[in-house]
Amino acid sequence: MLDFATTAFVSILFLVDPPGTVPAFMALTARYSPDRRRKIALVASVVAALTLMGFAAVGNVVFRGLGLTLPAFQIAGGVILFLAALDMIRAQQPTPQTDEDIKECEEADDVAITPLAIPMLAGPAALSTVAVLMSQAKDTAEAALVFLAIALTGAVCYVTLRLAGPIQRRLGKTGVHILGRILGLVLAGIGVQFILNGLKAAELIPKLAAG
């Protein structure tokens, strides 16, 4: 159970990647007062966590309704996770790229929800990963661990965004990119493991080995 809890927390936290959101948070809230930045950090973190929890709760039901098997979803989730890891290794972040993009985000009333909470924190890879983790949970206790991992990740997001200024000053752009690449390497390994688990569940690995 400890191994499952560790895998759940590490994979969710690294995919949400709070440090990687710091540059976008700073850009989107540069003209805001400290109180409003704190509120945005709180709302973004809570919305991201609730979104992940909601998908963890009903994601597998939706996929079963669509006729998707567990092995297929594990393989798809692993591929998405691996591709997200490659983007992190290449330091490609879903941040606003132009002054016009930043201005448009700043003018939106729901900047904490979009783009910070969704899709920067709770992106497609994180959503698919929580669903895969729920499908791998052997009992209620392990399922509860997934929700606990999401809650802890939300708390880390809030603390990170609250300390966005000092973090960016200490790490700098280079430091943030290096950290993102390191996290990406770990996520790539987790993604490959998800794929292997799906292949084993579908009994494709013995067939491939025999061929």
GROMACS .gro file of C-alpha atoms in nm:
model
  211
    1MET     CA    1   0.000   0.000   0.000
    2LEU     CA    2   0.292   0.233   0.073
    3ASP     CA    3   0.426   0.177  -0.279
    4PHE     CA    4   0.087   0.261  -0.429
    5ALA     CA    5   0.055   0.573  -0.213
    6THR     CA    6   0.402   0.690  -0.315
    7THR     CA    7   0.336   0.628  -0.684
    8ALA     CA    8   0.003   0.810  -0.665
    9PHE     CA    9   0.141   1.116  -0.490
   10VAL     CA   10   0.459   1.142  -0.698
   11SER     CA   11   0.285   1.096  -1.033
   12ILE     CA   12   0.005   1.344  -0.954
   13LEU     CA   13   0.236   1.604  -0.800
   14PHE     CA   14   0.493   1.587  -1.079
   15LEU     CA   15   0.225   1.605  -1.348
   16VAL     CA   16   0.051   1.900  -1.188
   17ASP     CA   17   0.401   2.052  -1.163
   18PRO     CA   18   0.340   2.353  -0.935
   19PRO     CA   19   0.689   2.504  -0.992
   20GLY     CA   20   0.629   2.495  -1.367
   21THR     CA   21   0.321   2.714  -1.321
   22VAL     CA   22   0.512   2.982  -1.129
   23PRO     CA   23   0.621   3.186  -1.438
   24ALA     CA   24   0.266   3.192  -1.575
   25PHE     CA   25   0.123   3.282  -1.234
   26MET     CA   26   0.369   3.569  -1.199
   27ALA     CA   27   0.291   3.697  -1.549
   28LEU     CA   28  -0.086   3.673  -1.506
   29THR     CA   29  -0.093   3.837  -1.162
   30ALA     CA   30   0.189   4.091  -1.199
   31ARG     CA   31  -0.048   4.390  -1.172
   32TYR     CA   32  -0.260   4.248  -0.893
   33SER     CA   33  -0.241   4.333  -0.523
   34PRO     CA   34  -0.088   4.077  -0.283
   35ASP     CA   35  -0.434   4.000  -0.141
   36ARG     CA   36  -0.576   3.927  -0.484
   37ARG     CA   37  -0.276   3.710  -0.574
   38ARG     CA   38  -0.332   3.509  -0.256
   39LYS     CA   39  -0.698   3.464  -0.347
   40ILE     CA   40  -0.610   3.356  -0.701
   41ALA     CA   41  -0.356   3.106  -0.567
   42LEU     CA   42  -0.616   2.960  -0.332
   43VAL     CA   43  -0.895   2.940  -0.590
   44ALA     CA   44  -0.667   2.790  -0.857
   45SER     CA   45  -0.537   2.525  -0.618
   46VAL     CA   46  -0.881   2.431  -0.485
   47VAL     CA   47  -1.042   2.418  -0.830
   48ALA     CA   48  -0.757   2.205  -0.966
   49ALA     CA   49  -0.784   1.962  -0.674
   50LEU     CA   50  -1.164   1.938  -0.700
   51THR     CA   51  -1.141   1.882  -1.075
   52LEU     CA   52  -0.894   1.597  -1.026
   53MET     CA   53  -1.108   1.447  -0.748
   54GLY     CA   54  -1.418   1.466  -0.963
   55PHE     CA   55  -1.245   1.292  -1.250
   56ALA     CA   56  -1.104   1.030  -1.013
   57ALA     CA   57  -1.457   0.962  -0.886
   58VAL     CA   58  -1.644   0.935  -1.217
   59GLY     CA   59  -1.375   0.902  -1.483
   60ASN     CA   60  -1.372   0.523  -1.490
   61VAL     CA   61  -1.753   0.508  -1.492
   62VAL     CA   62  -1.760   0.732  -1.797
   63PHE     CA   63  -1.497   0.527  -1.975
   64ARG     CA   64  -1.675   0.201  -1.897
   65GLY     CA   65  -1.990   0.356  -2.039
   66LEU     CA   66  -1.797   0.425  -2.357
   67GLY     CA   67  -1.687   0.062  -2.371
   68LEU     CA   68  -1.321   0.125  -2.291
   69THR     CA   69  -1.140  -0.161  -2.118
   70LEU     CA   70  -0.903  -0.109  -1.826
   71PRO     CA   71  -0.592  -0.222  -2.021
   72ALA     CA   72  -0.678   0.017  -2.305
   73PHE     CA   73  -0.716   0.305  -2.063
   74GLN     CA   74  -0.394   0.216  -1.881
   75ILE     CA   75  -0.202   0.213  -2.208
   76ALA     CA   76  -0.362   0.540  -2.324
   77GLY     CA   77  -0.293   0.703  -1.988
   78GLY     CA   78   0.067   0.585  -2.002
   79VAL     CA   79   0.113   0.728  -2.350
   80ILE     CA   80  -0.035   1.065  -2.247
   81LEU     CA   81   0.183   1.067  -1.936
   82PHE     CA   82   0.493   0.986  -2.141
   83LEU     CA   83   0.418   1.260  -2.395
   84ALA     CA   84   0.361   1.510  -2.115
   85ALA     CA   85   0.695   1.404  -1.968
   86LEU     CA   86   0.865   1.465  -2.303
   87ASP     CA   87   0.721   1.818  -2.309
   88MET     CA   88   0.861   1.876  -1.960
   89ILE     CA   89   1.202   1.741  -2.063
   90ARG     CA   90   1.199   1.976  -2.362
   91ALA     CA   91   1.088   2.257  -2.127
   92GLN     CA   92   0.763   2.317  -2.317
   93GLN     CA   93   0.513   2.470  -2.073
   94PRO     CA   94   0.150   2.564  -2.150
   95THR     CA   95   0.207   2.927  -2.061
   96PRO     CA   96   0.081   3.241  -2.239
   97GLN     CA   97   0.337   3.314  -2.510
   98THR     CA   98   0.258   3.670  -2.616
   99ASP     CA   99   0.168   3.999  -2.449
  100GLU     CA  100  -0.174   3.973  -2.612
  101ASP     CA  101  -0.229   3.626  -2.460
  102ILE     CA  102  -0.127   3.752  -2.115
  103LYS     CA  103  -0.352   4.059  -2.144
  104GLU     CA  104  -0.647   3.844  -2.247
  105CYS     CA  105  -0.594   3.617  -1.947
  106GLU     CA  106  -0.555   3.911  -1.711
  107GLU     CA  107  -0.883   4.060  -1.828
  108ALA     CA  108  -1.074   3.739  -1.766
  109ASP     CA  109  -1.269   3.724  -1.439
  110ASP     CA  110  -1.191   3.356  -1.399
  111VAL     CA  111  -0.812   3.377  -1.440
  112ALA     CA  112  -0.774   3.149  -1.137
  113ILE     CA  113  -0.989   2.886  -1.306
  114THR     CA  114  -0.868   2.931  -1.663
  115PRO     CA  115  -0.586   2.902  -1.747
  116LEU     CA  116  -0.427   2.845  -1.404
  117ALA     CA  117  -0.642   2.567  -1.257
  118ILE     CA  118  -0.741   2.423  -1.595
  119PRO     CA  119  -0.540   2.328  -1.795
  120MET     CA  120  -0.211   2.434  -1.633
  121LEU     CA  121  -0.253   2.250  -1.303
  122ALA     CA  122  -0.526   1.999  -1.383
  123GLY     CA  123  -0.432   1.916  -1.741
  124PRO     CA  124  -0.526   1.616  -1.958
  125ALA     CA  125  -0.230   1.408  -1.842
  126ALA     CA  126  -0.309   1.464  -1.473
  127LEU     CA  127  -0.678   1.389  -1.529
  128SER     CA  128  -0.609   1.065  -1.712
  129THR     CA  129  -0.351   0.964  -1.452
  130VAL     CA  130  -0.590   0.994  -1.156
  131ALA     CA  131  -0.841   0.779  -1.345
  132VAL     CA  132  -0.574   0.517  -1.414
  133LEU     CA  133  -0.468   0.521  -1.049
  134MET     CA  134  -0.829   0.470  -0.940
  135SER     CA  135  -0.860   0.177  -1.177
  136GLN     CA  136  -0.548   0.022  -1.023
  137ALA     CA  137  -0.669   0.069  -0.664
  138LYS     CA  138  -0.730  -0.276  -0.515
  139ASP     CA  139  -0.964  -0.166  -0.238
  140THR     CA  140  -1.133   0.133  -0.076
  141ALA     CA  141  -0.821   0.217   0.123
  142GLU     CA  142  -0.608   0.255  -0.190
  143ALA     CA  143  -0.883   0.457  -0.359
  144ALA     CA  144  -0.884   0.688  -0.057
  145LEU     CA  145  -0.508   0.725  -0.093
  146VAL     CA  146  -0.558   0.865  -0.444
  147PHE     CA  147  -0.791   1.133  -0.307
  148LEU     CA  148  -0.545   1.204  -0.027
  149ALA     CA  149  -0.264   1.241  -0.282
  150ILE     CA  150  -0.477   1.488  -0.479
  151ALA     CA  151  -0.554   1.688  -0.164
  152LEU     CA  152  -0.186   1.702  -0.069
  153THR     CA  153  -0.098   1.808  -0.422
  154GLY     CA  154  -0.353   2.090  -0.398
  155ALA     CA  155  -0.191   2.205  -0.075
  156VAL     CA  156   0.152   2.201  -0.239
  157CYS     CA  157   0.010   2.403  -0.530
  158TYR     CA  158  -0.122   2.670  -0.295
  159VAL     CA  159   0.204   2.700  -0.101
  160THR     CA  160   0.405   2.710  -0.424
  161LEU     CA  161   0.190   2.981  -0.584
  162ARG     CA  162   0.189   3.182  -0.262
  163LEU     CA  163   0.569   3.171  -0.269
  164ALA     CA  164   0.587   3.222  -0.646
  165GLY     CA  165   0.793   3.541  -0.622
  166PRO     CA  166   1.070   3.406  -0.399
  167ILE     CA  167   1.078   3.075  -0.588
  168GLN     CA  168   1.122   3.245  -0.923
  169ARG     CA  169   1.389   3.477  -0.786
  170ARG     CA  170   1.585   3.192  -0.629
  171LEU     CA  171   1.557   2.939  -0.909
  172GLY     CA  172   1.541   3.174  -1.205
  173LYS     CA  173   1.419   3.061  -1.545
  174THR     CA  174   1.710   2.819  -1.582
  175GLY     CA  175   1.641   2.659  -1.245
  176VAL     CA  176   1.272   2.615  -1.323
  177HIS     CA  177   1.357   2.453  -1.657
  178ILE     CA  178   1.613   2.219  -1.499
  179LEU     CA  179   1.364   2.115  -1.231
  180GLY     CA  180   1.102   2.054  -1.498
  181ARG     CA  181   1.339   1.829  -1.693
  182ILE     CA  182   1.422   1.625  -1.383
  183LEU     CA  183   1.054   1.578  -1.301
  184GLY     CA  184   0.993   1.489  -1.666
  185LEU     CA  185   1.243   1.203  -1.652
  186VAL     CA  186   1.067   1.056  -1.349
  187LEU     CA  187   0.727   1.093  -1.515
  188ALA     CA  188   0.852   0.926  -1.833
  189GLY     CA  189   0.942   0.619  -1.629
  190ILE     CA  190   0.600   0.615  -1.461
  191GLY     CA  191   0.431   0.648  -1.801
  192VAL     CA  192   0.624   0.352  -1.941
  193GLN     CA  193   0.525   0.149  -1.634
  194PHE     CA  194   0.158   0.233  -1.693
  195ILE     CA  195   0.194   0.112  -2.053
  196LEU     CA  196   0.361  -0.211  -1.941
  197ASN     CA  197   0.085  -0.269  -1.684
  198GLY     CA  198  -0.175  -0.226  -1.957
  199LEU     CA  199   0.006  -0.463  -2.192
  200LYS     CA  200   0.033  -0.724  -1.916
  201ALA     CA  201  -0.335  -0.686  -1.828
  202ALA     CA  202  -0.427  -0.733  -2.194
  203GLU     CA  203  -0.192  -1.035  -2.207
  204LEU     CA  204  -0.005  -0.879  -2.497
  205ILE     CA  205   0.345  -0.901  -2.351
  206PRO     CA  206   0.359  -1.284  -2.357
  207LYS     CA  207   0.225  -1.279  -2.712
  208LEU     CA  208   0.487  -1.025  -2.817
  209ALA     CA  209   0.760  -1.227  -2.648
  210ALA     CA  210   0.642  -1.546  -2.817
  211GLY     CA  211   0.637  -1.375  -3.154
   0.00000   0.00000   0.00000
